[in-house]
PDB file of C-alpha atoms in Angstrom:
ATOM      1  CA  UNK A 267     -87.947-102.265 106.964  1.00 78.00           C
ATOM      2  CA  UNK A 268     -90.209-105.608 105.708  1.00 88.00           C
ATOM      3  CA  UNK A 269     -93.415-104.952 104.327  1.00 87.00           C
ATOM      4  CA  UNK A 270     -95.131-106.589 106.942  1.00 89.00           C
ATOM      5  CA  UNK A 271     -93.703-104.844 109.730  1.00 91.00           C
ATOM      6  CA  UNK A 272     -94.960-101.187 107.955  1.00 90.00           C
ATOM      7  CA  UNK A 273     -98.057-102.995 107.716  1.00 90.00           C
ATOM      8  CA  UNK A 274     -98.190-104.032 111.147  1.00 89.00           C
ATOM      9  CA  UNK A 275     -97.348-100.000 111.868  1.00 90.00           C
ATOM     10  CA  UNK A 276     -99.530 -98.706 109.545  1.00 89.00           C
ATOM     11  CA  UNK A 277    -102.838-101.135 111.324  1.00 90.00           C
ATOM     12  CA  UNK A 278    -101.444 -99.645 114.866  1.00 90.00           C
ATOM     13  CA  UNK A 279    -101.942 -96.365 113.206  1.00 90.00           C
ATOM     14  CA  UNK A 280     -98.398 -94.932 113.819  1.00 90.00           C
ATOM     15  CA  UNK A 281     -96.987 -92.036 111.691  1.00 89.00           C
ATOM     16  CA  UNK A 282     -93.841 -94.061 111.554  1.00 92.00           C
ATOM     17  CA  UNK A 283     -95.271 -96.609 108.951  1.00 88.00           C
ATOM     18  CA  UNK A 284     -96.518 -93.831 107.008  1.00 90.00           C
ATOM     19  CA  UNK A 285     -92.233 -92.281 107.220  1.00 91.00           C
ATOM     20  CA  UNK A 286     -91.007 -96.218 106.520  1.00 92.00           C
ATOM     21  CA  UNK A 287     -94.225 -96.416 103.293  1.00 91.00           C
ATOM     22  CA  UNK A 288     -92.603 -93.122 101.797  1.00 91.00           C
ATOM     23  CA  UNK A 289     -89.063 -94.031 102.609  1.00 93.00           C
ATOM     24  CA  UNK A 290     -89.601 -97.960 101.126  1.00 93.00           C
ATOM     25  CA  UNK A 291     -91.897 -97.342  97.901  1.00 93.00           C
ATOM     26  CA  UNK A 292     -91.348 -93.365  97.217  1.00 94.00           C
ATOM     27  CA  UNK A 293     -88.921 -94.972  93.748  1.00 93.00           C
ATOM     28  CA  UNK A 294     -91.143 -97.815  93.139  1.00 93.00           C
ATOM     29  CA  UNK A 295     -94.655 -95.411  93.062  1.00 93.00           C
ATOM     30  CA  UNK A 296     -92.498 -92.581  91.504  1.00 92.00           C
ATOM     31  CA  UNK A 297     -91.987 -94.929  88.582  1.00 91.00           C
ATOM     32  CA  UNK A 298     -95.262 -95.748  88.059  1.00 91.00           C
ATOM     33  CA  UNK A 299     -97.040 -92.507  88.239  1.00 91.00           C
ATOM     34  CA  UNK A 300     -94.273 -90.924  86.138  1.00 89.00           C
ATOM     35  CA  UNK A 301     -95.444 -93.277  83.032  1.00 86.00           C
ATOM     36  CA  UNK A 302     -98.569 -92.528  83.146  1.00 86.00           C
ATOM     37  CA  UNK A 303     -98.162 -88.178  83.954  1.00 87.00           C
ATOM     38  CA  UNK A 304     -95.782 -86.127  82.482  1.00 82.00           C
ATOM     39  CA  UNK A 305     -95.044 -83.645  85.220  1.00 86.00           C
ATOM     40  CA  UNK A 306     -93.191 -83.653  88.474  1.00 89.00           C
ATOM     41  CA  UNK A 307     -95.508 -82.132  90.326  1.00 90.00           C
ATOM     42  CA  UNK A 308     -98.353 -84.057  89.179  1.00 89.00           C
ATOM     43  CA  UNK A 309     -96.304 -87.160  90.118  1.00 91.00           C
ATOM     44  CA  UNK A 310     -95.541 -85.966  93.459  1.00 93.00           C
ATOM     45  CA  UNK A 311     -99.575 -84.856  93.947  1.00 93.00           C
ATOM     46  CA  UNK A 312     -99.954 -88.588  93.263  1.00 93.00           C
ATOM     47  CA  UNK A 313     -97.654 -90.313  95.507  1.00 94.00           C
ATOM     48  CA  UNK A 314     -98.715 -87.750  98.265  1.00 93.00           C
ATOM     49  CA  UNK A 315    -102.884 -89.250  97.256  1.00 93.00           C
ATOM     50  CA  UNK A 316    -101.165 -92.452  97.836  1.00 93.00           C
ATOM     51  CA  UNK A 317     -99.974 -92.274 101.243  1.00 93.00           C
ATOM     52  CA  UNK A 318    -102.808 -90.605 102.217  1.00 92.00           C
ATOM     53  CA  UNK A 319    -105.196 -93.306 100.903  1.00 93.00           C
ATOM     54  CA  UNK A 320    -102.997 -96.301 101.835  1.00 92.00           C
ATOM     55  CA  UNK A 321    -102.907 -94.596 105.348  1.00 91.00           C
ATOM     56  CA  UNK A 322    -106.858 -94.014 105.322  1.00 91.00           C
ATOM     57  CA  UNK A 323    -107.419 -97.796 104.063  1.00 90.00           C
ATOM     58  CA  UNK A 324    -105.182 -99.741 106.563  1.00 86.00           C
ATOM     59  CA  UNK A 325    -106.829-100.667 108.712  1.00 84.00           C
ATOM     60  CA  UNK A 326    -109.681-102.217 108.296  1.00 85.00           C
ATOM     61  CA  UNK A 327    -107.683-103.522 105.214  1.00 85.00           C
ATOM     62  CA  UNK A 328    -104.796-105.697 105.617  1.00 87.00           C
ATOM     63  CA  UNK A 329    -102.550-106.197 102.189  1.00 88.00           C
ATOM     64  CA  UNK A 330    -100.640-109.373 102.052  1.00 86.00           C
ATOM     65  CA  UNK A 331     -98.275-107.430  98.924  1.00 89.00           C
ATOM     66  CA  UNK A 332     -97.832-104.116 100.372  1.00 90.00           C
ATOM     67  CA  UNK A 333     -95.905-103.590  97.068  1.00 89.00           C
ATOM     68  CA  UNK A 334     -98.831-104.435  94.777  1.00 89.00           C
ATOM     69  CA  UNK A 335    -101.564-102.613  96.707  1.00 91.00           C
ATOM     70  CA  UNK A 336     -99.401 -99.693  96.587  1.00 92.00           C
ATOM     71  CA  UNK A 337     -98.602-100.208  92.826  1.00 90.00           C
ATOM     72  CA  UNK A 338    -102.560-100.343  92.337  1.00 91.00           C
ATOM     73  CA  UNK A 339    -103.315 -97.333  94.610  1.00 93.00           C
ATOM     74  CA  UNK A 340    -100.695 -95.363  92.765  1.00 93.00           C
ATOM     75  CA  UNK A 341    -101.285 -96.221  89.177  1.00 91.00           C
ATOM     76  CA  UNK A 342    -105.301 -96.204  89.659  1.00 89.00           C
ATOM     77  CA  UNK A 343    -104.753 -92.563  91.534  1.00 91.00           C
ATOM     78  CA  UNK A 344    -102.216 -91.511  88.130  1.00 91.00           C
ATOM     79  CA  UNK A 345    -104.860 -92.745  85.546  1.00 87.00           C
ATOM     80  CA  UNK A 346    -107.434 -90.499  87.562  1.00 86.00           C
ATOM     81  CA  UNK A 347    -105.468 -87.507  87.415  1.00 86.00           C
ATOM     82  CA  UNK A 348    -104.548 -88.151  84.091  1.00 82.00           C
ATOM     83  CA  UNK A 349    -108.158 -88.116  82.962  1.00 79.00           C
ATOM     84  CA  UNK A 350    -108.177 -84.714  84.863  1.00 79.00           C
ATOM     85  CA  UNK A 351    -105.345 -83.156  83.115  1.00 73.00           C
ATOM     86  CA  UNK A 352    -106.556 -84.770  79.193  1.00 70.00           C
ATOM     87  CA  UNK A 353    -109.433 -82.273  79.343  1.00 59.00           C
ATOM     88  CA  UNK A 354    -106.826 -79.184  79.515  1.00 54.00           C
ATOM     89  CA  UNK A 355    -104.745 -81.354  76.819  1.00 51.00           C
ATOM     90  CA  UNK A 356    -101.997 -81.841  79.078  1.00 43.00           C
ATOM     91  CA  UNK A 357    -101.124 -85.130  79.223  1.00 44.00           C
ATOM     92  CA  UNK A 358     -98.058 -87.965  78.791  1.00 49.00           C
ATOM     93  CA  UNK A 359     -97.973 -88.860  75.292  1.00 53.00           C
ATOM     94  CA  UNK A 360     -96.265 -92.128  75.995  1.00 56.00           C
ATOM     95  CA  UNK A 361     -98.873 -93.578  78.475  1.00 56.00           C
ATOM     96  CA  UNK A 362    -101.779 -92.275  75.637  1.00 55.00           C
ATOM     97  CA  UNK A 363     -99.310 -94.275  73.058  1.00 60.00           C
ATOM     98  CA  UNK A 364     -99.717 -97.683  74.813  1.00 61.00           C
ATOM     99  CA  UNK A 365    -103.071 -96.854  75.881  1.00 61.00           C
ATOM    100  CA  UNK A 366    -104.120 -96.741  72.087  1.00 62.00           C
ATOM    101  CA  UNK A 367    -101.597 -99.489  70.737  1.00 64.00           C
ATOM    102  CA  UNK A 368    -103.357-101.718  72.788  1.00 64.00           C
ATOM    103  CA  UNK A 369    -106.838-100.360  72.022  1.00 61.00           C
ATOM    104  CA  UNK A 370    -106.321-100.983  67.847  1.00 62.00           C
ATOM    105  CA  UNK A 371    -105.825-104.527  68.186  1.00 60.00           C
ATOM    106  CA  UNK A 372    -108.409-105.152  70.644  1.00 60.00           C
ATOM    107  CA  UNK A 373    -111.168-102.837  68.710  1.00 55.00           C
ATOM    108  CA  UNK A 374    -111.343-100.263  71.955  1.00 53.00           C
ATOM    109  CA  UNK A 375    -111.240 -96.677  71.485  1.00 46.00           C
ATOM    110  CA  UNK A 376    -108.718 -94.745  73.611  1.00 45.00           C
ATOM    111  CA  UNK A 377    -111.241 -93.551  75.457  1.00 48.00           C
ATOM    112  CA  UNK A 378    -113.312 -96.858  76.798  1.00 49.00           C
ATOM    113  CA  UNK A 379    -110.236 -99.090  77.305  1.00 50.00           C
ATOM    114  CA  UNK A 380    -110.324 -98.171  80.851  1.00 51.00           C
ATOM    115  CA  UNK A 381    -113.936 -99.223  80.922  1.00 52.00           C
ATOM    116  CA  UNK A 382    -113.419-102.128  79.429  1.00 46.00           C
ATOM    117  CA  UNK A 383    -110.191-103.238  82.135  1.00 47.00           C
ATOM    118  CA  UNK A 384    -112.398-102.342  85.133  1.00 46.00           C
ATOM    119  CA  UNK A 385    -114.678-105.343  84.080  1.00 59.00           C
ATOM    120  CA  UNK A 386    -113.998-108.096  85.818  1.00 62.00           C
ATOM    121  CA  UNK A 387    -114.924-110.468  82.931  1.00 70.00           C
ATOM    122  CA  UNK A 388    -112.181-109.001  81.105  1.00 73.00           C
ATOM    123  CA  UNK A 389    -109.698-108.830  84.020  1.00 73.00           C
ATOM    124  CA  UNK A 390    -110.193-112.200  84.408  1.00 76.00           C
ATOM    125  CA  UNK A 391    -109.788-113.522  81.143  1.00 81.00           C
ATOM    126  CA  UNK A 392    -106.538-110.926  80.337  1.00 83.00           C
ATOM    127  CA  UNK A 393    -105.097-112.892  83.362  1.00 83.00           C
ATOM    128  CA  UNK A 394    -105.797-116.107  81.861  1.00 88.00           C
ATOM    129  CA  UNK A 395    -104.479-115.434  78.796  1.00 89.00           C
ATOM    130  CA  UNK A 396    -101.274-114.252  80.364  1.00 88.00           C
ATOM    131  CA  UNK A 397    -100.714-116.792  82.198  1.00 89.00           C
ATOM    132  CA  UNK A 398    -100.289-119.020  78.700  1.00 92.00           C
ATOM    133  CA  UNK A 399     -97.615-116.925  77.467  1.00 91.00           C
ATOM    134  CA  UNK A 400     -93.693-117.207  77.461  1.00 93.00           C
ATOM    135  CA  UNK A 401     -92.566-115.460  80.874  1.00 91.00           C
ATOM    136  CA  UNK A 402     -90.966-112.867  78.669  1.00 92.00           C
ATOM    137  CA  UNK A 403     -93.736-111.984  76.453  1.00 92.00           C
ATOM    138  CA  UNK A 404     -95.638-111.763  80.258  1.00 90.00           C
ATOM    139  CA  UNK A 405     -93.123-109.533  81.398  1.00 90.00           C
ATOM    140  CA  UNK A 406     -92.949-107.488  78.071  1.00 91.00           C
ATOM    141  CA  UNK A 407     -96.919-107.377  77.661  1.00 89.00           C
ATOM    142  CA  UNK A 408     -97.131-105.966  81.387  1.00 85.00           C
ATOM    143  CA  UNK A 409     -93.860-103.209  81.505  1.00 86.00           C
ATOM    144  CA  UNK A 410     -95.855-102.139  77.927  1.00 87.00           C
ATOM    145  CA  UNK A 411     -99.871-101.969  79.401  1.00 82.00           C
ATOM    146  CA  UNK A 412     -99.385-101.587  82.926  1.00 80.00           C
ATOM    147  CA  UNK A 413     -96.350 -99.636  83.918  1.00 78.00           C
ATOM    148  CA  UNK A 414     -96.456 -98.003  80.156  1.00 80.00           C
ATOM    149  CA  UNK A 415     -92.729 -98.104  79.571  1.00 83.00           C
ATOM    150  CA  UNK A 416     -91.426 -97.239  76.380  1.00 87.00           C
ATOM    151  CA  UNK A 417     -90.368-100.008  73.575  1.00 90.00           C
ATOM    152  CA  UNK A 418     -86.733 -98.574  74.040  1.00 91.00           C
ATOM    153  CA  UNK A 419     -86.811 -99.246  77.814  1.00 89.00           C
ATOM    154  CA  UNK A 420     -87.930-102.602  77.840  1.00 91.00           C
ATOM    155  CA  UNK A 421     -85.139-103.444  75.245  1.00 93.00           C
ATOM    156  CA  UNK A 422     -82.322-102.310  77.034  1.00 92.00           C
ATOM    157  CA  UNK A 423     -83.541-103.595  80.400  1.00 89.00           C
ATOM    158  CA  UNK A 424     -84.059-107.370  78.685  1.00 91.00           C
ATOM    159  CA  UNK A 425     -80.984-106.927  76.389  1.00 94.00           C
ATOM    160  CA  UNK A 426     -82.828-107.900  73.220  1.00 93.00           C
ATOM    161  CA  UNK A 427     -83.450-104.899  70.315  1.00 94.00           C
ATOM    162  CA  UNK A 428     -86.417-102.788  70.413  1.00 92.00           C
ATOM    163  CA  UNK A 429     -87.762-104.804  66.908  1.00 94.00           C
ATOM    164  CA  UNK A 430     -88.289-108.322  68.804  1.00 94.00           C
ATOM    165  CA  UNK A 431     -89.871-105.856  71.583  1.00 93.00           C
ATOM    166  CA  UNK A 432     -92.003-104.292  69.187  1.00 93.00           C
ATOM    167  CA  UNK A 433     -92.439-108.090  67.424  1.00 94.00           C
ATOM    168  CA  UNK A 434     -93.561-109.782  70.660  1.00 93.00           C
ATOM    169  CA  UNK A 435     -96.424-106.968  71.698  1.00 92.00           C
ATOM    170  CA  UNK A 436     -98.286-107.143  68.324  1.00 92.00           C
ATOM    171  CA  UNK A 437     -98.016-110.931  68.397  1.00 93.00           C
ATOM    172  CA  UNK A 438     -99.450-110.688  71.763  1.00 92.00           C
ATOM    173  CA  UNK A 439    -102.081-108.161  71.190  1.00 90.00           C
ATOM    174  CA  UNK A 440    -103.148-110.305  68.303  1.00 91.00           C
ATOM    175  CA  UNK A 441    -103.625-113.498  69.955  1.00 92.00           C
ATOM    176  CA  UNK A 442    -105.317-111.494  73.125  1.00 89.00           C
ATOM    177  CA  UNK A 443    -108.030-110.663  70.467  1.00 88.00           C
ATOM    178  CA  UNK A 444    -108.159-113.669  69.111  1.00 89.00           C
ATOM    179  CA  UNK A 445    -108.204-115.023  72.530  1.00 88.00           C
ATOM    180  CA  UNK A 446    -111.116-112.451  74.205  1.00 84.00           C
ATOM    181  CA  UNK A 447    -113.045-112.904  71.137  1.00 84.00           C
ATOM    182  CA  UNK A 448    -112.992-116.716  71.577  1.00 84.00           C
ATOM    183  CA  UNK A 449    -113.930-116.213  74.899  1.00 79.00           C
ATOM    184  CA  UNK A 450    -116.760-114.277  73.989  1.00 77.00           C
ATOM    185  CA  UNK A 451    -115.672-111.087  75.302  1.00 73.00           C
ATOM    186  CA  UNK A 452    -114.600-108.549  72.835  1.00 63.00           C
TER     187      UNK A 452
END
């Protein structure tokens, strides 16, 4: 089913966009919450907040990207329950990894980089910056710091070795610094 026509179910308020959301984006939402949370059930709490929210927000909202609003809903919802789970120390080492790699180059702790995205100042000016980059150090930058996929991952899905992978993000990170402190930002 096309996004538009769950869309177009979901705004006439009909449990069978809410069947054809789960059926279409269940892999794609899986993906993202299982980077950032370590356990299945956690994961599946997530996609379940998902639905629920994407159901509660449409309408009076109307996504053009049905993908991308669910890819926000779901990774915003993860990072939540992540922050829930860090204070009993349970938490995905990989997401806190990239979370951190990213922070050391930019001068963020850990702990405010989250603060520090949700400013739109800085959203802006990340997206900016991206946009000057080589499509593949784009693509890299954002399967590192927004899905949080592992170096190895990104390697093998771009065919390249996990040193140019590795290469590229501190290259990047460097010149984002440079970048946000040019602009007066960080």
């Amino acid at each position: 089913m096309e996004e538009q026509e769950i869309i177009d179910l979901l705004w006439q308020r009909k449990e069978e966009g809410l069947t054809a959301l789960q059926e279409n984006f269940k892999a794609y939402c899986g993906k993202i919450a299982s980077q950032v949370l370590s356990q299945r059930e956690d994961v599946e709490e997530c996609l379940n907040d998902t639905w629920l929210k994407a159901w509660q927000a449409i309408p009076p909202e109307r996504p053009q990207f049905l993908r991308a609003y669910l890819g926000k809903i779901v990774k915003n919802t993860s990072i939540n329950k992540l922050k829930m789970l860090k204070a009993k120390k349970r938490f995905s080492e990989g997401f806190t990894e990239s979370v951190e790699e990213l922070g050391e180059d930019l001068h963020f702790s850990s702990d405010n980089v989250e603060e520090h995205v949700n400013q739109q100042a800085l959203v802006d000016a990340l997206n900016q910056f991206l946009e000057k980059q080589k499509k593949e150090t784009r693509v890299f930058f954002v399967r590192r710091y927004f899905y949080h996929d592992e170096i190895q991952e990104i390697a093998k899905a771009f065919q390249v070795t996990e040193s140019k992978v590795k290469v590229s993000l501190h290259r990047t990170r460097q010149a984002l610094a440079k970048y946000l402190k040019d602009e007066g930002i960080a």
